[in-house]
Amino acid sequence: MPTLLLVRHAKAEPPSDNLSDHDRSLTLPGRTSATELGEVLREAGLVPDVVLVSSAVRTQQTWKLMSSSLETADVRVEEELYETHVGGVQELLAALEGEPNIVAVIGHEPTMSATAAHFAGPDSDTPSLQRIAQGLPTGNAASLVFEGTWASLDTSDANLNGIYATRALY
């Protein structure tokens, strides 16, 4: 069954007048959290075949640290993930070729939680839905499974079956 992992980047430095939002880096605890999230996903058997990563520094760093625990994947930097919406994520997924089994999207809020809510169907895990309704915390991943193709994935077609997090504290 195809699986979508929606990952919010790990904890980043606060906004600054001297640095664009796009260029913000991860904090030291955020770096630890990103590394641990890769380990958690590997232990859960959720190793992505394809990874779509926002062009922002913090998302790039999140994936680089996560990937130290995961096997090599087809990684694609997608500029539009930086400021996209649910429809933009859906378009990127629909354009995937080769029907990969597990796809990770590493992006930003509120898009990651909104996308999870958009795709989550009525049989989704209730505590995970409640968590998504409050937003996906930094360094967390929402897992959704569905039947069909990436091009056919639409509103309420998937089951949100879990939120993966680490024990890292900020």
Tab-separated table of C-alpha atoms in Angstrom:
chain	number	residue	atom	x	y	z
A	1	MET	CA	0.000	0.000	0.000
A	2	PRO	CA	1.457	3.427	-0.859
A	3	THR	CA	2.494	5.494	2.152
A	4	LEU	CA	2.844	9.259	2.416
A	5	LEU	CA	5.056	10.744	5.127
A	6	LEU	CA	4.421	14.427	5.756
A	7	VAL	CA	7.369	15.752	7.747
A	8	ARG	CA	7.606	19.167	9.342
A	9	HIS	CA	11.189	20.389	9.526
A	10	ALA	CA	12.879	20.204	12.915
A	11	LYS	CA	13.132	23.172	15.288
A	12	ALA	CA	14.710	26.194	13.596
A	13	GLU	CA	16.329	29.387	14.776
A	14	PRO	CA	13.826	32.184	15.440
A	15	PRO	CA	13.160	34.770	12.736
A	16	SER	CA	15.707	37.572	12.552
A	17	ASP	CA	15.935	40.915	10.772
A	18	ASN	CA	19.416	39.891	9.593
A	19	LEU	CA	18.372	36.623	7.965
A	20	SER	CA	15.636	35.721	5.515
A	21	ASP	CA	13.083	33.153	6.626
A	22	HIS	CA	14.234	30.864	3.809
A	23	ASP	CA	17.789	30.831	5.224
A	24	ARG	CA	17.013	29.977	8.861
A	25	SER	CA	19.000	26.999	10.199
A	26	LEU	CA	18.095	24.295	12.685
A	27	THR	CA	18.851	24.784	16.361
A	28	LEU	CA	21.138	22.281	18.082
A	29	PRO	CA	18.123	20.493	19.640
A	30	GLY	CA	16.478	20.566	16.210
A	31	ARG	CA	19.493	18.819	14.718
A	32	THR	CA	19.273	16.103	17.361
A	33	SER	CA	15.544	15.739	16.745
A	34	ALA	CA	15.984	15.398	12.962
A	35	THR	CA	18.599	12.681	13.420
A	36	GLU	CA	16.353	10.830	15.869
A	37	LEU	CA	13.323	11.125	13.575
A	38	GLY	CA	15.260	9.295	10.866
A	39	GLU	CA	16.004	6.532	13.368
A	40	VAL	CA	12.353	6.339	14.472
A	41	LEU	CA	11.138	6.068	10.880
A	42	ARG	CA	13.721	3.401	10.038
A	43	GLU	CA	12.699	1.354	13.096
A	44	ALA	CA	9.037	1.652	11.989
A	45	GLY	CA	9.949	0.369	8.522
A	46	LEU	CA	9.122	3.720	6.920
A	47	VAL	CA	12.086	4.247	4.632
A	48	PRO	CA	11.100	6.526	1.736
A	49	ASP	CA	11.783	5.685	-1.889
A	50	VAL	CA	11.306	9.315	-2.922
A	51	VAL	CA	11.785	12.455	-0.837
A	52	LEU	CA	10.418	15.836	-1.869
A	53	VAL	CA	12.163	18.573	0.113
A	54	SER	CA	11.462	22.281	0.323
A	55	SER	CA	14.318	24.515	-0.765
A	56	ALA	CA	14.534	26.198	2.667
A	57	VAL	CA	17.762	25.654	4.623
A	58	ARG	CA	15.959	24.149	7.632
A	59	THR	CA	14.162	21.513	5.539
A	60	GLN	CA	17.373	20.624	3.699
A	61	GLN	CA	19.161	20.219	7.034
A	62	THR	CA	16.286	18.150	8.426
A	63	TRP	CA	16.496	15.687	5.534
A	64	LYS	CA	20.291	15.511	5.612
A	65	LEU	CA	20.225	14.561	9.297
A	66	MET	CA	17.282	12.167	8.898
A	67	SER	CA	18.961	10.463	5.962
A	68	SER	CA	21.909	9.344	8.071
A	69	SER	CA	19.612	6.572	9.374
A	70	LEU	CA	17.780	5.860	6.148
A	71	GLU	CA	18.799	4.158	2.938
A	72	THR	CA	19.485	6.250	-0.117
A	73	ALA	CA	16.347	7.673	-1.667
A	74	ASP	CA	15.555	9.667	-4.789
A	75	VAL	CA	15.732	13.168	-3.295
A	76	ARG	CA	14.190	16.099	-5.116
A	77	VAL	CA	14.429	19.707	-3.981
A	78	GLU	CA	11.117	21.328	-4.844
A	79	GLU	CA	11.208	25.132	-4.734
A	80	GLU	CA	7.420	25.349	-4.629
A	81	LEU	CA	7.228	23.440	-1.328
A	82	TYR	CA	8.596	26.489	0.470
A	83	GLU	CA	5.385	28.492	0.167
A	84	THR	CA	2.851	26.049	-1.194
A	85	HIS	CA	-0.565	24.908	-0.086
A	86	VAL	CA	-2.374	21.561	-0.072
A	87	GLY	CA	-3.069	21.751	-3.808
A	88	GLY	CA	0.616	22.306	-4.527
A	89	VAL	CA	1.604	19.206	-2.558
A	90	GLN	CA	-1.128	17.213	-4.305
A	91	GLU	CA	0.193	18.330	-7.714
A	92	LEU	CA	3.746	17.265	-6.845
A	93	LEU	CA	2.509	13.848	-5.705
A	94	ALA	CA	0.351	13.394	-8.810
A	95	ALA	CA	3.393	14.080	-11.008
A	96	LEU	CA	5.468	11.268	-9.457
A	97	GLU	CA	6.593	8.633	-11.906
A	98	GLY	CA	7.150	4.960	-11.259
A	99	GLU	CA	4.681	4.586	-8.360
A	100	PRO	CA	7.106	4.640	-5.421
A	101	ASN	CA	5.874	2.811	-2.322
A	102	ILE	CA	6.836	5.388	0.326
A	103	VAL	CA	7.115	9.112	-0.377
A	104	ALA	CA	8.241	11.689	2.180
A	105	VAL	CA	7.470	15.380	1.829
A	106	ILE	CA	9.591	17.613	4.062
A	107	GLY	CA	8.018	21.009	4.418
A	108	HIS	CA	6.417	23.640	6.574
A	109	GLU	CA	3.361	24.482	8.619
A	110	PRO	CA	0.522	24.964	8.147
A	111	THR	CA	0.836	23.050	4.862
A	112	MET	CA	1.975	19.719	6.314
A	113	SER	CA	-0.902	19.423	8.806
A	114	ALA	CA	-3.416	20.819	6.303
A	115	THR	CA	-2.310	18.230	3.740
A	116	ALA	CA	-2.627	15.428	6.286
A	117	ALA	CA	-6.128	16.618	7.213
A	118	HIS	CA	-7.068	16.928	3.538
A	119	PHE	CA	-6.085	13.365	2.660
A	120	ALA	CA	-7.209	11.741	5.950
A	121	GLY	CA	-10.335	9.634	5.533
A	122	PRO	CA	-12.998	8.552	8.030
A	123	ASP	CA	-11.088	5.444	9.170
A	124	SER	CA	-8.074	7.471	10.303
A	125	ASP	CA	-6.588	7.168	13.783
A	126	THR	CA	-8.532	9.549	16.058
A	127	PRO	CA	-5.615	10.685	18.285
A	128	SER	CA	-3.543	11.394	15.159
A	129	LEU	CA	-6.400	13.440	13.667
A	130	GLN	CA	-6.652	15.406	16.903
A	131	ARG	CA	-2.901	16.087	16.836
A	132	ILE	CA	-3.047	17.227	13.196
A	133	ALA	CA	-5.955	19.556	14.015
A	134	GLN	CA	-3.574	21.414	16.341
A	135	GLY	CA	-0.758	21.475	13.790
A	136	LEU	CA	2.151	19.141	13.182
A	137	PRO	CA	4.936	19.923	15.669
A	138	THR	CA	8.475	20.513	14.442
A	139	GLY	CA	10.451	17.345	13.833
A	140	ASN	CA	7.314	15.165	13.536
A	141	ALA	CA	6.000	13.053	10.667
A	142	ALA	CA	2.417	12.130	9.824
A	143	SER	CA	1.959	8.767	8.100
A	144	LEU	CA	-0.911	8.157	5.687
A	145	VAL	CA	-1.623	4.968	3.730
A	146	PHE	CA	-3.961	4.598	0.780
A	147	GLU	CA	-4.951	2.328	-2.059
A	148	GLY	CA	-4.461	3.503	-5.613
A	149	THR	CA	-1.923	5.650	-7.398
A	150	TRP	CA	-0.223	8.887	-6.463
A	151	ALA	CA	-2.019	10.611	-9.331
A	152	SER	CA	-5.413	9.503	-7.993
A	153	LEU	CA	-4.839	10.467	-4.330
A	154	ASP	CA	-7.539	12.956	-3.340
A	155	THR	CA	-9.594	14.293	-0.444
A	156	SER	CA	-10.252	11.714	2.301
A	157	ASP	CA	-8.671	8.877	0.274
A	158	ALA	CA	-6.050	7.918	2.867
A	159	ASN	CA	-5.931	6.692	6.426
A	160	LEU	CA	-3.848	8.789	8.782
A	161	ASN	CA	-2.404	5.952	10.819
A	162	GLY	CA	0.130	7.673	13.059
A	163	ILE	CA	2.311	10.575	14.052
A	164	TYR	CA	5.999	9.816	14.519
A	165	ALA	CA	8.016	11.924	16.914
A	166	THR	CA	11.187	11.816	18.959
A	167	ARG	CA	11.832	12.361	22.630
A	168	ALA	CA	13.946	15.436	21.951
A	169	LEU	CA	12.893	18.414	24.035
A	170	TYR	CA	13.284	22.022	22.995
